[in-house]
JSON list of C-alpha atoms in Angstrom, two decimals:
[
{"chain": "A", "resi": 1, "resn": "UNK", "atom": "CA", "xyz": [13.21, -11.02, 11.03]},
{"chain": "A", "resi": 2, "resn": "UNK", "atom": "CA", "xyz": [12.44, -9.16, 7.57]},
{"chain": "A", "resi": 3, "resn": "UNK", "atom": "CA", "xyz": [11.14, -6.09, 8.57]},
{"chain": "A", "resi": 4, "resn": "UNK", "atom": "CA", "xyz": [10.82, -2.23, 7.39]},
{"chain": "A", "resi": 5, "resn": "UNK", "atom": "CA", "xyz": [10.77, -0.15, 10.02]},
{"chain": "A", "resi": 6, "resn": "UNK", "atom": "CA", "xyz": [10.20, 3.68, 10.65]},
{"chain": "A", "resi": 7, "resn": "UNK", "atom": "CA", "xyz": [10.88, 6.38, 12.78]},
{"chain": "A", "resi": 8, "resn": "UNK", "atom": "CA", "xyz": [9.09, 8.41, 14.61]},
{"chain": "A", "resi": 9, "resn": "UNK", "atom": "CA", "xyz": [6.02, 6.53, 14.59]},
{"chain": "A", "resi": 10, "resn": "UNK", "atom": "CA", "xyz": [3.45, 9.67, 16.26]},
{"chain": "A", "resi": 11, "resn": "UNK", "atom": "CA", "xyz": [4.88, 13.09, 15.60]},
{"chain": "A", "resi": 12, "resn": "UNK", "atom": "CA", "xyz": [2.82, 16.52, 16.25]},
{"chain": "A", "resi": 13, "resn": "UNK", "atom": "CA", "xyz": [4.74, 19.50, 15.08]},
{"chain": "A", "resi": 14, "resn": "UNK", "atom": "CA", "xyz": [4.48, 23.49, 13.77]},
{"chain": "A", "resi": 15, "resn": "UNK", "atom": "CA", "xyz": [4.09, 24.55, 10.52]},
{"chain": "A", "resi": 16, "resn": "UNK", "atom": "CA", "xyz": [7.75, 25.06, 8.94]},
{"chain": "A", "resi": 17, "resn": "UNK", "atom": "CA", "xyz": [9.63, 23.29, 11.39]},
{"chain": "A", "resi": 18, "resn": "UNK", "atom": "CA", "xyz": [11.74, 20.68, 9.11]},
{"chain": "A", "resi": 19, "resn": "UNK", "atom": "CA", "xyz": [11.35, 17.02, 10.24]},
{"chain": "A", "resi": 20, "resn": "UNK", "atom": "CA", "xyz": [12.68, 13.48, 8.81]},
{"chain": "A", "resi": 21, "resn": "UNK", "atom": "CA", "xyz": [11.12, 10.19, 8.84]},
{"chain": "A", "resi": 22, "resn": "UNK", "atom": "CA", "xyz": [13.68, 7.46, 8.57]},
{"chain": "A", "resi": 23, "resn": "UNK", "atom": "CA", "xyz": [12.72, 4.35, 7.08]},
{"chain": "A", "resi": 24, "resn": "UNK", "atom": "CA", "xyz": [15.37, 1.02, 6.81]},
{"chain": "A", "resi": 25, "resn": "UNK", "atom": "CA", "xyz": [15.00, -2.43, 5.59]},
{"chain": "A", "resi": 26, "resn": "UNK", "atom": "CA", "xyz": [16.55, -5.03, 6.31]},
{"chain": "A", "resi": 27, "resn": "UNK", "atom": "CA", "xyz": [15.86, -7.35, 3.04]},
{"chain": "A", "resi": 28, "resn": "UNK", "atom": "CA", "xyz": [18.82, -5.93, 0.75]},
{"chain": "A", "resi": 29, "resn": "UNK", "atom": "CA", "xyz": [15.69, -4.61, -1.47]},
{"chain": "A", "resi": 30, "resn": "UNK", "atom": "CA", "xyz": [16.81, -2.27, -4.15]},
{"chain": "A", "resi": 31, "resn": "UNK", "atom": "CA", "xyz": [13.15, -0.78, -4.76]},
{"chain": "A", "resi": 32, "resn": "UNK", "atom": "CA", "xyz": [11.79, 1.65, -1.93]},
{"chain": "A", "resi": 33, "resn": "UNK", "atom": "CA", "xyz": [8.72, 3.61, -1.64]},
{"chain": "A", "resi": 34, "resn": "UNK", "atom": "CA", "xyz": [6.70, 6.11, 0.07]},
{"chain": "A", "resi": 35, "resn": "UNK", "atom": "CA", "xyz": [3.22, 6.61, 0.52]},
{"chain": "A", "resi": 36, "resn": "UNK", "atom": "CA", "xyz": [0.65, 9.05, 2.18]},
{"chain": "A", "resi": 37, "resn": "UNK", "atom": "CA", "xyz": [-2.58, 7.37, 3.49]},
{"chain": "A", "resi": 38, "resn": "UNK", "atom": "CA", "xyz": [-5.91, 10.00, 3.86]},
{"chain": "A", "resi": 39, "resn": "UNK", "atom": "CA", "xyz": [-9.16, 8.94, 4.44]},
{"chain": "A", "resi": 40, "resn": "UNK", "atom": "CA", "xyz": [-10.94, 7.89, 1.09]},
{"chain": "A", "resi": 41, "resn": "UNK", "atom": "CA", "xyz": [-8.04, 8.29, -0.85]},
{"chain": "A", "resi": 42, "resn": "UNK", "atom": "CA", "xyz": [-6.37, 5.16, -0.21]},
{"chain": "A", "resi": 43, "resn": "UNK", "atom": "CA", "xyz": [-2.22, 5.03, -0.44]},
{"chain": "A", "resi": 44, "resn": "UNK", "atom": "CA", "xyz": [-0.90, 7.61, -2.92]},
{"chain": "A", "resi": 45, "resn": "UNK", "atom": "CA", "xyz": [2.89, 7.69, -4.15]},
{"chain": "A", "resi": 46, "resn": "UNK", "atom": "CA", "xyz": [5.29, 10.42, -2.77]},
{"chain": "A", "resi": 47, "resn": "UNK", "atom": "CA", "xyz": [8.97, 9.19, -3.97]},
{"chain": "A", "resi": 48, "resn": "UNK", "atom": "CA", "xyz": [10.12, 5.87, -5.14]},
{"chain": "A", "resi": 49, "resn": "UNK", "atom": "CA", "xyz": [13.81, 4.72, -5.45]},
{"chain": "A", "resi": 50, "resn": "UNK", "atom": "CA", "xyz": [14.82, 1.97, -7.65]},
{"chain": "A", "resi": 51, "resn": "UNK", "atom": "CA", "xyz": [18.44, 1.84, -6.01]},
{"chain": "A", "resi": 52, "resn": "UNK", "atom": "CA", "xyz": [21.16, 3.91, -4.10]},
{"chain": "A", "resi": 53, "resn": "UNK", "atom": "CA", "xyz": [20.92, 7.48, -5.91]},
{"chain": "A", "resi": 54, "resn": "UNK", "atom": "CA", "xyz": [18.36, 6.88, -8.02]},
{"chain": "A", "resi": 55, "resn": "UNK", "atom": "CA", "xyz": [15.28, 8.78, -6.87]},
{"chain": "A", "resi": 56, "resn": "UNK", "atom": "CA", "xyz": [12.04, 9.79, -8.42]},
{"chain": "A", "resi": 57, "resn": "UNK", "atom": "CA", "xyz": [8.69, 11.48, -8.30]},
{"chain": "A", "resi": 58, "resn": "UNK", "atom": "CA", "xyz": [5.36, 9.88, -7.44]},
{"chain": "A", "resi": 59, "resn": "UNK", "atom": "CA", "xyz": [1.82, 10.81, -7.83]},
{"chain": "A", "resi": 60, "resn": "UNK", "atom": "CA", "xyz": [2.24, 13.83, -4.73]},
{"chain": "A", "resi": 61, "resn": "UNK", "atom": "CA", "xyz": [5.39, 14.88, -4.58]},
{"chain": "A", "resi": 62, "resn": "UNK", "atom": "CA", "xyz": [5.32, 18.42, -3.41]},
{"chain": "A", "resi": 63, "resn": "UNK", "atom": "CA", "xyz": [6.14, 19.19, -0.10]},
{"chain": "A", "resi": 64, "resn": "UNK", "atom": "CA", "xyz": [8.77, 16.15, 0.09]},
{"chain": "A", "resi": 65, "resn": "UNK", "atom": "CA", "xyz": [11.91, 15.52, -0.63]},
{"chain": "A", "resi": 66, "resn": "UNK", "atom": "CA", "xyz": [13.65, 11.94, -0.08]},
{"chain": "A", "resi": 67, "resn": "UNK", "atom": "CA", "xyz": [17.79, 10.47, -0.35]},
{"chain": "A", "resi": 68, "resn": "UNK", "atom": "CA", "xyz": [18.60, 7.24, -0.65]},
{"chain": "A", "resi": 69, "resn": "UNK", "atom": "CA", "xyz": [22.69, 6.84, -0.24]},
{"chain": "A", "resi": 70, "resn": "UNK", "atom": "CA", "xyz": [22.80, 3.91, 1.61]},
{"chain": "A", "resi": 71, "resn": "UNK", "atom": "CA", "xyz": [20.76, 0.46, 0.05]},
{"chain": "A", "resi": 72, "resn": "UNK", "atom": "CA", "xyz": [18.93, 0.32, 3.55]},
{"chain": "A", "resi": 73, "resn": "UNK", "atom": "CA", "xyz": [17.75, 3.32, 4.07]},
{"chain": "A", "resi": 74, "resn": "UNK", "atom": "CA", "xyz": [15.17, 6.29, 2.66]},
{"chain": "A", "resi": 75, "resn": "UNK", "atom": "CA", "xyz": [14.17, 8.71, 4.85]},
{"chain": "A", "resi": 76, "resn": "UNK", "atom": "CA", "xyz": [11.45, 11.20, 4.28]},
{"chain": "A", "resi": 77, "resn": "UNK", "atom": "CA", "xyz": [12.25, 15.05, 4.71]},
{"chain": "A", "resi": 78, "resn": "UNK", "atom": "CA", "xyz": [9.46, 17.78, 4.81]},
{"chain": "A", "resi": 79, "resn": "UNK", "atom": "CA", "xyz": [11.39, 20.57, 4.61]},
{"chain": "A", "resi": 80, "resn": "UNK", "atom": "CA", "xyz": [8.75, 23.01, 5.60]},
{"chain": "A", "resi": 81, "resn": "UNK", "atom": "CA", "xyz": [5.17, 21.38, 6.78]},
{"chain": "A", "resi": 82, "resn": "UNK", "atom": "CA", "xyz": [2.15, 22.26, 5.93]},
{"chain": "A", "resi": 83, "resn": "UNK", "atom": "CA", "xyz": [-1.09, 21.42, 7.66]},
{"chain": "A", "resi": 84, "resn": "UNK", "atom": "CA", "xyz": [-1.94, 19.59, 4.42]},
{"chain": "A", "resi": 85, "resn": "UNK", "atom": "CA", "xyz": [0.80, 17.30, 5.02]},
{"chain": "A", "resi": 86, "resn": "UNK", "atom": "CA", "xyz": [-0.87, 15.89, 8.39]},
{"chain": "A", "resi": 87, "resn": "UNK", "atom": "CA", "xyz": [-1.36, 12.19, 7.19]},
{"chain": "A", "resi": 88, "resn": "UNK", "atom": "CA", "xyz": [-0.44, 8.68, 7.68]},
{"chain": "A", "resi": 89, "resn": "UNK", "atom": "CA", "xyz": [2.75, 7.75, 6.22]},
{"chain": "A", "resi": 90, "resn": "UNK", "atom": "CA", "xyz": [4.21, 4.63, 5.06]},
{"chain": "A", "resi": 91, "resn": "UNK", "atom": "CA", "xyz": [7.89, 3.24, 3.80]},
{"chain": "A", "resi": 92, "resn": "UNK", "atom": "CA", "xyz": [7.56, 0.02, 1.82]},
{"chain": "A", "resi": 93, "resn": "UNK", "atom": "CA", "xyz": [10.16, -1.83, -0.32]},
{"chain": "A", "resi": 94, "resn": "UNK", "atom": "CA", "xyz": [10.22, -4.42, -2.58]},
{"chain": "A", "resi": 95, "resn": "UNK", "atom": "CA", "xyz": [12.64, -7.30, -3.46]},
{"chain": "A", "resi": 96, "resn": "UNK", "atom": "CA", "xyz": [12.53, -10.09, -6.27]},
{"chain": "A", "resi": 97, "resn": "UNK", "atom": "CA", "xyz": [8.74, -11.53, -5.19]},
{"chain": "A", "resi": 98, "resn": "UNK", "atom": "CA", "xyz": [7.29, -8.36, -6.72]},
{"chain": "A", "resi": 99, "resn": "UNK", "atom": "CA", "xyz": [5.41, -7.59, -4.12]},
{"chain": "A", "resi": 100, "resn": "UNK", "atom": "CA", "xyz": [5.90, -4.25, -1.59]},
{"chain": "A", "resi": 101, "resn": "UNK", "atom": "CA", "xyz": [6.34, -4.89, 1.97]},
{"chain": "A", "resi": 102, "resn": "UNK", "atom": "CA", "xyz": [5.42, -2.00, 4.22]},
{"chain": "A", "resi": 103, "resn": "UNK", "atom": "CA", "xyz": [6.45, -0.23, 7.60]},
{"chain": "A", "resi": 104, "resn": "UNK", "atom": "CA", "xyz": [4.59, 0.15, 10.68]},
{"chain": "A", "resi": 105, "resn": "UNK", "atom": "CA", "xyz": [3.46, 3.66, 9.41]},
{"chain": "A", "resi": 106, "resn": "UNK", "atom": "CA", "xyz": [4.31, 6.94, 10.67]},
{"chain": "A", "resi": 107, "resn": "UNK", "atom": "CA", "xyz": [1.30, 9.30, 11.78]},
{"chain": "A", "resi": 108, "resn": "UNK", "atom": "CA", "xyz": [2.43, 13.06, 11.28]},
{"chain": "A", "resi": 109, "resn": "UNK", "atom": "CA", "xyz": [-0.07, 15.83, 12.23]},
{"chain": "A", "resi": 110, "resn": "UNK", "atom": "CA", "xyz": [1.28, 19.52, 11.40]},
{"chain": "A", "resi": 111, "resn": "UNK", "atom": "CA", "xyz": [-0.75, 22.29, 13.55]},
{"chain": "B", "resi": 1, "resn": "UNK", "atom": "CA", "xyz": [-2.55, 6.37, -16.58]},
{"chain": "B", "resi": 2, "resn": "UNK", "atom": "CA", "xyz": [-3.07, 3.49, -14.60]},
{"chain": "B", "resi": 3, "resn": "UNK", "atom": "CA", "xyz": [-6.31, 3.45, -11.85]},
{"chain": "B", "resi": 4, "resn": "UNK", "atom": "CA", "xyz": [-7.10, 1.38, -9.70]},
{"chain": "B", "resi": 5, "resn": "UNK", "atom": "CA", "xyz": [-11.31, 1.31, -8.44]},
{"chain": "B", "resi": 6, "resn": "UNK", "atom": "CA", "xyz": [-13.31, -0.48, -6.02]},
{"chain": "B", "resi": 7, "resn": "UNK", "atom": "CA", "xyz": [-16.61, -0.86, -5.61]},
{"chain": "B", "resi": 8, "resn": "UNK", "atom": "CA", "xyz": [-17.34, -0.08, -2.09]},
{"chain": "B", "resi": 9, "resn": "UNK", "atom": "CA", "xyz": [-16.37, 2.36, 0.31]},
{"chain": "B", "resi": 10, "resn": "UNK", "atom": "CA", "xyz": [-17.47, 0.56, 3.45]},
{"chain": "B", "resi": 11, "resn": "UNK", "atom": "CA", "xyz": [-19.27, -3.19, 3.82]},
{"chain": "B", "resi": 12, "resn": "UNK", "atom": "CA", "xyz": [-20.90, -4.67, 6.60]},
{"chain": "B", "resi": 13, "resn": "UNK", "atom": "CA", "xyz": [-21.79, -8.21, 6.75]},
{"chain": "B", "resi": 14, "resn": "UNK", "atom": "CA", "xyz": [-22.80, -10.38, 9.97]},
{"chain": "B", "resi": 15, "resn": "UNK", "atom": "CA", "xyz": [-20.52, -13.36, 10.51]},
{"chain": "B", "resi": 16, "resn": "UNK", "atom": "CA", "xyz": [-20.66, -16.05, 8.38]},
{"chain": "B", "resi": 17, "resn": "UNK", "atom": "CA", "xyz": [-21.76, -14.41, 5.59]},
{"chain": "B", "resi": 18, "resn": "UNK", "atom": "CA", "xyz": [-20.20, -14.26, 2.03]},
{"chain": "B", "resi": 19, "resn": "UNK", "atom": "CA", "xyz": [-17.89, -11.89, 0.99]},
{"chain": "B", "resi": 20, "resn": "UNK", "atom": "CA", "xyz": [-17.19, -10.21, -2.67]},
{"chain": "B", "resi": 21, "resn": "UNK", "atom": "CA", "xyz": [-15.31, -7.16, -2.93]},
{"chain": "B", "resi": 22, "resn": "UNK", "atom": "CA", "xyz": [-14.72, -5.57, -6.31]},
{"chain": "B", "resi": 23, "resn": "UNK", "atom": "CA", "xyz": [-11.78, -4.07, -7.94]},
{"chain": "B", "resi": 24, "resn": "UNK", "atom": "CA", "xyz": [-11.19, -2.82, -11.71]},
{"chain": "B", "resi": 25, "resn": "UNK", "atom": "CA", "xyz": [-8.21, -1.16, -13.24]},
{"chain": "B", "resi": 26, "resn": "UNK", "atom": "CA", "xyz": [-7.98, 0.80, -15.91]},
{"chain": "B", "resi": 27, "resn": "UNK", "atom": "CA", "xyz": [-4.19, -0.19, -17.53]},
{"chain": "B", "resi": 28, "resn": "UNK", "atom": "CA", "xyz": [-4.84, -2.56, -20.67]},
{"chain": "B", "resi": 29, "resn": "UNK", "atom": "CA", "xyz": [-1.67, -4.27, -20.67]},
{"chain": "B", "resi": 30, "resn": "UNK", "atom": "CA", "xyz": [0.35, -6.84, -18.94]},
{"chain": "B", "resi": 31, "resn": "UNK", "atom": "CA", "xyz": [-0.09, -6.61, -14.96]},
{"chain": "B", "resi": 32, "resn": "UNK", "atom": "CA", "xyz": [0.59, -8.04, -11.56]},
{"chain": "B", "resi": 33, "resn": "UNK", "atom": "CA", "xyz": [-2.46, -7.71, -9.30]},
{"chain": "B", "resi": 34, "resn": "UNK", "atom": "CA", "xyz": [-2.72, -7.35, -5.15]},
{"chain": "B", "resi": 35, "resn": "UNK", "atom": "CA", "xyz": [-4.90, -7.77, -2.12]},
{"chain": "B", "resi": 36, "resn": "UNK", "atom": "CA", "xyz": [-3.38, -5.95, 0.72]},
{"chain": "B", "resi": 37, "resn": "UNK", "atom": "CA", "xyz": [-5.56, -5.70, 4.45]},
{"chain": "B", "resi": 38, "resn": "UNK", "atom": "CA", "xyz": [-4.71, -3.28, 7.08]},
{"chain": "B", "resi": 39, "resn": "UNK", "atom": "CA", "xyz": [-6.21, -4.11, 10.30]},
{"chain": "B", "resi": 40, "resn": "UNK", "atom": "CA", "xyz": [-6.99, -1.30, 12.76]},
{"chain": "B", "resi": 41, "resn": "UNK", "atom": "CA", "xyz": [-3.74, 0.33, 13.13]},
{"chain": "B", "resi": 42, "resn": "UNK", "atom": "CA", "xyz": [-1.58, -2.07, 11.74]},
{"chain": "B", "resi": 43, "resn": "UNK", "atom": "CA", "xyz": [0.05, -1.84, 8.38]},
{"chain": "B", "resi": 44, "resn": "UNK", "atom": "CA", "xyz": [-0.19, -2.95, 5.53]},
{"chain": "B", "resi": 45, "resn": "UNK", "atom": "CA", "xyz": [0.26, -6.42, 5.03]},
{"chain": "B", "resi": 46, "resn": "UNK", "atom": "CA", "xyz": [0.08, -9.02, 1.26]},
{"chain": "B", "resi": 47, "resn": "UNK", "atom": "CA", "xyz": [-3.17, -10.84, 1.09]},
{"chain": "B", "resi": 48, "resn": "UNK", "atom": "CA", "xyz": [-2.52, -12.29, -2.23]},
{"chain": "B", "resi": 49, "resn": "UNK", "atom": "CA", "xyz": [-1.26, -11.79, -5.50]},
{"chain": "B", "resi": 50, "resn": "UNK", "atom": "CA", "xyz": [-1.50, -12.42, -9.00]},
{"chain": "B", "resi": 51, "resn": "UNK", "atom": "CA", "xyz": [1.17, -12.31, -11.76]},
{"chain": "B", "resi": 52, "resn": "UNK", "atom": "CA", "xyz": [0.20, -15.47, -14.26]},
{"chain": "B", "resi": 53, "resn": "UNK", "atom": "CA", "xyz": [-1.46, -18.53, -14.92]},
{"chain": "B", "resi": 54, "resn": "UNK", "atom": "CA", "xyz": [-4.57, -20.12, -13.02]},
{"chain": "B", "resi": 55, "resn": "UNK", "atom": "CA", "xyz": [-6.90, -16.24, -12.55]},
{"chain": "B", "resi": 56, "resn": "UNK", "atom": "CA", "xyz": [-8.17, -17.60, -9.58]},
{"chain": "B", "resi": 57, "resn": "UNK", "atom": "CA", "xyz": [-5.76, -17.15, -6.77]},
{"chain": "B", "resi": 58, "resn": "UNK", "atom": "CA", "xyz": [-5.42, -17.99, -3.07]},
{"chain": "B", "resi": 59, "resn": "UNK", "atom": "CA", "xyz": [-4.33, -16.34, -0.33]},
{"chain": "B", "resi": 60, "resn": "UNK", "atom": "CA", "xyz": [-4.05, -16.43, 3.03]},
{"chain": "B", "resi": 61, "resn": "UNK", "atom": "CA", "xyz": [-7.19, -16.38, 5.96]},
{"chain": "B", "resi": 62, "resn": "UNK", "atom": "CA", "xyz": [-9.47, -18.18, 3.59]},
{"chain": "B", "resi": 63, "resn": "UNK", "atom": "CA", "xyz": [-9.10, -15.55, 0.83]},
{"chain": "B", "resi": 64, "resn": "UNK", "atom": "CA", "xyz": [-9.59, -15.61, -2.85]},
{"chain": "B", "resi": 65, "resn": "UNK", "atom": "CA", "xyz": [-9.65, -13.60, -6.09]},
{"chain": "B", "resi": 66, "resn": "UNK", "atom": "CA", "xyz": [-10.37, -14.00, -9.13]},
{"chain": "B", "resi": 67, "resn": "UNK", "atom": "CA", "xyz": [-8.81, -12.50, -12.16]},
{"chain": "B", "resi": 68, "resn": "UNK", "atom": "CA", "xyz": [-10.83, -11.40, -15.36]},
{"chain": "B", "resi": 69, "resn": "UNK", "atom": "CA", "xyz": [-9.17, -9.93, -18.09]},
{"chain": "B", "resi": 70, "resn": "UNK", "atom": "CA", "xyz": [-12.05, -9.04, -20.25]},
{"chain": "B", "resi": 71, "resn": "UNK", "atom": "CA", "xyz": [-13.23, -7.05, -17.28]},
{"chain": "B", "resi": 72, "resn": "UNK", "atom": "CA", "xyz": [-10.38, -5.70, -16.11]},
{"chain": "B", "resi": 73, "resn": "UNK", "atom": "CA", "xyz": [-11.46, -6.89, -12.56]},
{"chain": "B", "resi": 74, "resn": "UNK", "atom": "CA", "xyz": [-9.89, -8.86, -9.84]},
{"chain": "B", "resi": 75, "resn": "UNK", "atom": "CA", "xyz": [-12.45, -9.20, -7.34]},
{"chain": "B", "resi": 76, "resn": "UNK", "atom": "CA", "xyz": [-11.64, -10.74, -3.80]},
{"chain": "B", "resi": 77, "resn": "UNK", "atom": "CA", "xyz": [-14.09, -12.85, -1.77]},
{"chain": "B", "resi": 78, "resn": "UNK", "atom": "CA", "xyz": [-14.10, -14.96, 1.73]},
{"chain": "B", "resi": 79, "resn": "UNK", "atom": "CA", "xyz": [-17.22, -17.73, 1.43]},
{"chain": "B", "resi": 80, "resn": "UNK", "atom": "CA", "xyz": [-17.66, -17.46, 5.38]},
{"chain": "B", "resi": 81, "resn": "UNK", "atom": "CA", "xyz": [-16.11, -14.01, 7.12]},
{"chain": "B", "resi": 82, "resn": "UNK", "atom": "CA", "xyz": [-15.09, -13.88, 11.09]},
{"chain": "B", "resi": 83, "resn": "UNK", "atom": "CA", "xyz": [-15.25, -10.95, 12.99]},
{"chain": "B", "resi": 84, "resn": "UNK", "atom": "CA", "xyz": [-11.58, -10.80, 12.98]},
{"chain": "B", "resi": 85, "resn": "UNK", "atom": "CA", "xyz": [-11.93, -9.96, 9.18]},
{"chain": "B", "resi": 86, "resn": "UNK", "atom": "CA", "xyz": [-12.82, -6.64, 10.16]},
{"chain": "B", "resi": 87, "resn": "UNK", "atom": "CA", "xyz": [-10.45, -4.39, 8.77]},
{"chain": "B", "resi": 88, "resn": "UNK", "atom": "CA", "xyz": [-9.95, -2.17, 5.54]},
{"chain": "B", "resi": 89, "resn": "UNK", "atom": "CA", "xyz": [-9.44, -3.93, 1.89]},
{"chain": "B", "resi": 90, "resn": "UNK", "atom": "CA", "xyz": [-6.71, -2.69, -0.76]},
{"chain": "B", "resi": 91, "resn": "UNK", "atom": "CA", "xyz": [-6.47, -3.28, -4.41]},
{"chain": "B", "resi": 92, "resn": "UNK", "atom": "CA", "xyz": [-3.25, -2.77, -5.94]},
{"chain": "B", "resi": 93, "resn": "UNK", "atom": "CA", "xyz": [-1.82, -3.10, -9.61]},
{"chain": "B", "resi": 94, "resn": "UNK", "atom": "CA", "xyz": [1.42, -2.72, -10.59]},
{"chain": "B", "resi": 95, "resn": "UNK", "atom": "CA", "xyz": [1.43, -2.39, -14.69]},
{"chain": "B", "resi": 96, "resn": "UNK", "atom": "CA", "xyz": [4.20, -3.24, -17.02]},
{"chain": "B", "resi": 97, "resn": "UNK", "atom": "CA", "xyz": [5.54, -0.18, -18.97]},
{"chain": "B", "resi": 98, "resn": "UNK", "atom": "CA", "xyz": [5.43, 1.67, -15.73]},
{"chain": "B", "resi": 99, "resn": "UNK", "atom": "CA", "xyz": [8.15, 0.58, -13.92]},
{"chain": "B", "resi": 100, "resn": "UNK", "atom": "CA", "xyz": [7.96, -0.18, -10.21]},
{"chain": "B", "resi": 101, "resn": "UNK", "atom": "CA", "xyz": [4.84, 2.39, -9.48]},
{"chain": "B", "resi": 102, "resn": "UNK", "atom": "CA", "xyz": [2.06, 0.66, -7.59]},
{"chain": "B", "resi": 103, "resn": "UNK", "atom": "CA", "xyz": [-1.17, 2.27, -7.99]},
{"chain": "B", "resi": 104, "resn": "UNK", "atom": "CA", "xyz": [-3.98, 1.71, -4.88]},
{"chain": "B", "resi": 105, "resn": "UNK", "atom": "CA", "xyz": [-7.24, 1.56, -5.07]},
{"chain": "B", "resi": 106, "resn": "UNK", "atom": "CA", "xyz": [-9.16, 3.96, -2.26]},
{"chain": "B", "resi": 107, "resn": "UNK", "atom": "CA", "xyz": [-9.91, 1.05, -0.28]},
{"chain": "B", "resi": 108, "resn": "UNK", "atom": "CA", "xyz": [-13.29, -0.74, 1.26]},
{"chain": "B", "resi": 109, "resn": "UNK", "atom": "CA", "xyz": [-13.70, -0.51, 4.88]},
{"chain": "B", "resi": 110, "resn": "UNK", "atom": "CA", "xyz": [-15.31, -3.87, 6.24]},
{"chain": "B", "resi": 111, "resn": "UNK", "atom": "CA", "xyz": [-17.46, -4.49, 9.36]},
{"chain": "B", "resi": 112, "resn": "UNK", "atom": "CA", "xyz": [-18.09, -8.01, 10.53]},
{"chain": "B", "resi": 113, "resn": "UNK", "atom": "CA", "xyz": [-20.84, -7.83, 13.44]},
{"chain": "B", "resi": 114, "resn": "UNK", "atom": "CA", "xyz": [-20.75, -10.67, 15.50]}
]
C-alpha cells in the first residue's frame, strides 16, 4: 500500500531537548515536504527536498533543520524546541501526478 | 509571492443543503489547483485537482470546482452535503516559476447538522 508514514505520532517534551520526526515513503517520490498545521493558519512550509541531498527552505524554517540521504526518507530535527514549535506536523511527498500525498501527522507539544 | 485565500473560516449547513466554498490566489501565471479535506484527525487527503482543460473539475464524494481564470478563483461546491462531509476544506496552488512549493489556503471548517 502507498503510504507516508511518520514517527512519533503524539510527543510531549521540554524545551531544548532535541527530538526527530522520521517520515518514509514508500512511492520512490523524489519531492518531499514538511508542513506545520496551527489553527487559522492552515499548512505552512518548513523544508522541501526535491531529491537525495538537495534540501531547501520553506515559508518557516527557523527552528528546523531536515536531511534527506536516503530517497525514502526525511526526517524532521528540532534541535532545540521551543514552545512555539508545539503544532501539528505533517510529511508529504509527491511523485509524477503532481499532487502531494501526506502522512498521518505528527502532534508535538513543547512545555 | 504566491497566496492562497478562502472565503470562510467556518460553515455550517444542515444536510442536504448546497455547498460553495471559495478560494482565490494571488499568482498570475500558469498553475495547478487543489482541494484537499482533512476529517477530524485524519490527514490530509486529494479531493481534486486541476492542471488543464475543461475548468470545471470532479472529484471524489460528489465534489466539484470550478476554475476561473479571470477571477483567479477555484471555488469548490457539493449540490447536496451529508453529515459525513463534516470536516475542514483546503485550497492549494502550486504555481509555475516556483518550483515544487505548494502554498495553502487557511482552510474553512465545515459543520453538517443532521
Amino acid at each position: 500500500e502507498a503510504q507516508v508514514t511518520q514517527n512519533p505520532r503524539y510527543l510531549i517534551t521540554v524545551t531544548g531537548k532535541k527530538l526527530t520526526v522520521t517520515c518514509s515513503q514508500n512511492m520512490n517520490h523524489e519531492y518531499m515536504s514538511w508542513y506545520r498545521q496551527d489553527p487559522g493558519l492552515g499548512l505552512r512550509q518548513i523544508y522541501y527536498s526535491m531529491n537525495v541531498e538537495v534540501t531547501d527552505k520553506g515559508d518557516v524554517p527557523e527552528g528546523y533543520k531536515v536531511s534527506r540521504k536516503e530517497k525514502r526518507n526525511f526526517p524532521l530535527i528540532l534541535e532545540s524546541p521551543s514552545p512555539n514549535q508545539t503544532s501539528l506536523y505533517f510529511c508529504a511527498s509527491r511523485g509524477g501526478r503532481r499532487e502531494l500525498f501526506f502522512g498521518e501527522g505528527s502532534r508535538l507539544t513543547v512545555l | 509571492a504566491q497566496s492562497v485565500s478562502q472565503h470562510n473560516h467556518h460553515v455550517i449547513l444542515s444536510e442536504a443543503a448546497s455547498l460553495e466554498l471559495g478560494c482565490n490566489y494571488s499568482y498570475g501565471g500558469t498553475v495547478n489547483l487543489f482541494w484537499y479535506v482533512q476529517y477530524p484527525g485524519q490527514h490530509l487527503q486529494l479531493l481534486l485537482k486541476y492542471f488543464s482543460g475543461d475548468p470545471l473539475v470532479k472529484g471524489i464524494k460528489g465534489f466539484e470546482a470550478e476554475f476561473i481564470k479571470s477571477k483567479f478563483s477555484f471555488n469548490l461546491r457539493k449540490p447536496s452535503v451529508q453529515w459525513s462531509d463534516t470536516a475542514e476544506y483546503f485550497c492549494a496552488v502550486n504555481a509555475f516559476g516556483y518550483g515544487q512549493n505548494f502554498v495553502f489556503g487557511p482552510g474553512t471548517r465545515l459543520s453538517v447538522l443532521p
